[in-house]
XYZ file of C-alpha atoms in Angstrom:
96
model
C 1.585 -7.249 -19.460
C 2.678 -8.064 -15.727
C 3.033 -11.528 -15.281
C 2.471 -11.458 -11.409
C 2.243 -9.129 -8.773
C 5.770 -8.836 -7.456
C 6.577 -7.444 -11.660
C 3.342 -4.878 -11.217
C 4.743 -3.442 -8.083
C 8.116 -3.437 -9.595
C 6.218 -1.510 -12.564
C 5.087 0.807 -10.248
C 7.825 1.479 -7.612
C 9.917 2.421 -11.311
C 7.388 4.772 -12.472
C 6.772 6.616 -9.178
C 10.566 7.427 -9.033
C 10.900 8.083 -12.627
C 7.600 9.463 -13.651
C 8.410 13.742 -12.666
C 4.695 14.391 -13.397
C 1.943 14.721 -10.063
C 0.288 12.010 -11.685
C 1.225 8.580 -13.659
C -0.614 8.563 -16.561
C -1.353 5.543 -19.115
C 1.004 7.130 -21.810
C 3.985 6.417 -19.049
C 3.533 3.237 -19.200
C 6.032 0.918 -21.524
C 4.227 0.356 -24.900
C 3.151 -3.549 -24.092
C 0.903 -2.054 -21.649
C -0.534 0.623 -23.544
C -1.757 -1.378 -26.161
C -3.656 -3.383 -23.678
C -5.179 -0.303 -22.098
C -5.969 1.105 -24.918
C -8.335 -1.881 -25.634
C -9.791 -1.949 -21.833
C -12.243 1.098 -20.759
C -9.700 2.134 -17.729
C -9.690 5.325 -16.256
C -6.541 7.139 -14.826
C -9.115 6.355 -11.493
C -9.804 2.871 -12.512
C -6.329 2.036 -12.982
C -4.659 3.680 -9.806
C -7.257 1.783 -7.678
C -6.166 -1.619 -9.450
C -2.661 -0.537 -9.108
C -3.479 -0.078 -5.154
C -5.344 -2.985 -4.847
C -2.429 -5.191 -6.287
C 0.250 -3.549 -3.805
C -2.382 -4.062 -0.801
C -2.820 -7.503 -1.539
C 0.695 -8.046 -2.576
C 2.177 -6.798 1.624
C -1.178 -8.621 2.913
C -0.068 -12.033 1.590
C 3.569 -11.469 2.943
C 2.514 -10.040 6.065
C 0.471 -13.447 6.688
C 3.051 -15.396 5.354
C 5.330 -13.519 7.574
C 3.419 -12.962 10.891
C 0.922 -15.860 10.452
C -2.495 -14.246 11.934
C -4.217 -11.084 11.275
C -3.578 -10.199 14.665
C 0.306 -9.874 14.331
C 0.009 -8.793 10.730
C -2.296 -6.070 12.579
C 0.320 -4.601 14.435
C 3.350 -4.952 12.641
C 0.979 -2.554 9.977
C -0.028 -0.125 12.714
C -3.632 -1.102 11.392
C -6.762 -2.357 13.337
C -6.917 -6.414 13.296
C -10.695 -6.009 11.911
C -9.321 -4.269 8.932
C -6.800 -6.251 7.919
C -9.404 -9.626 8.527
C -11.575 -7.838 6.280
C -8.918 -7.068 3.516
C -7.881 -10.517 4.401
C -11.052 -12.199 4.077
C -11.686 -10.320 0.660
C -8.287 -10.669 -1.439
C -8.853 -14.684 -0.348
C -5.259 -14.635 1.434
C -5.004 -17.773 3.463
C -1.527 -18.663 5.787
C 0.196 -20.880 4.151
């Protein structure tokens, strides 16, 4: 299984570009993490919308590492500073 984020989005960014298929399905994953899924009740919905989660949080926390408030973070994402203070506020990203 993926240790931490930055190995998850690694996961991912391989399977997008190697995956020919419309849609990444469990039985692309490598086998470690097939086993596990197999063992979880995850959807093919249930686990893109982790998978999206992880990545969102993942550029959130270096954006604020990066930019420092949600303000900055705000526009260097082209996104609306009450959106990223919510997403923020609920992924629990603080500036370090």
């Amino acid at each position: 299984m993926a240790r931490n984020i930055r190995e998850l989005a690694n996961l991912i960014q391989r399977l997008v570009i190697t995956v020919a298929e419309p849609i990444i399905d469990v039985e692309h994953l490598p086998n470690d993490y097939q086993n596990k899924f197999d063992d979880e009740e995850l959807t093919n919905e249930n686990l893109l919308k982790k998978a999206a989660e992880d990545a969102e949080r993942n550029l959130l926390e270096k954006a604020m590492a990066k930019y420092k408030t949600t303000y900055n973070v705000a526009k260097a994402l082209n996104s609306s500073q009450a959106t990223v203070a919510r997403k923020v506020k609920n992924y629990g990203i603080t500036v370090h």
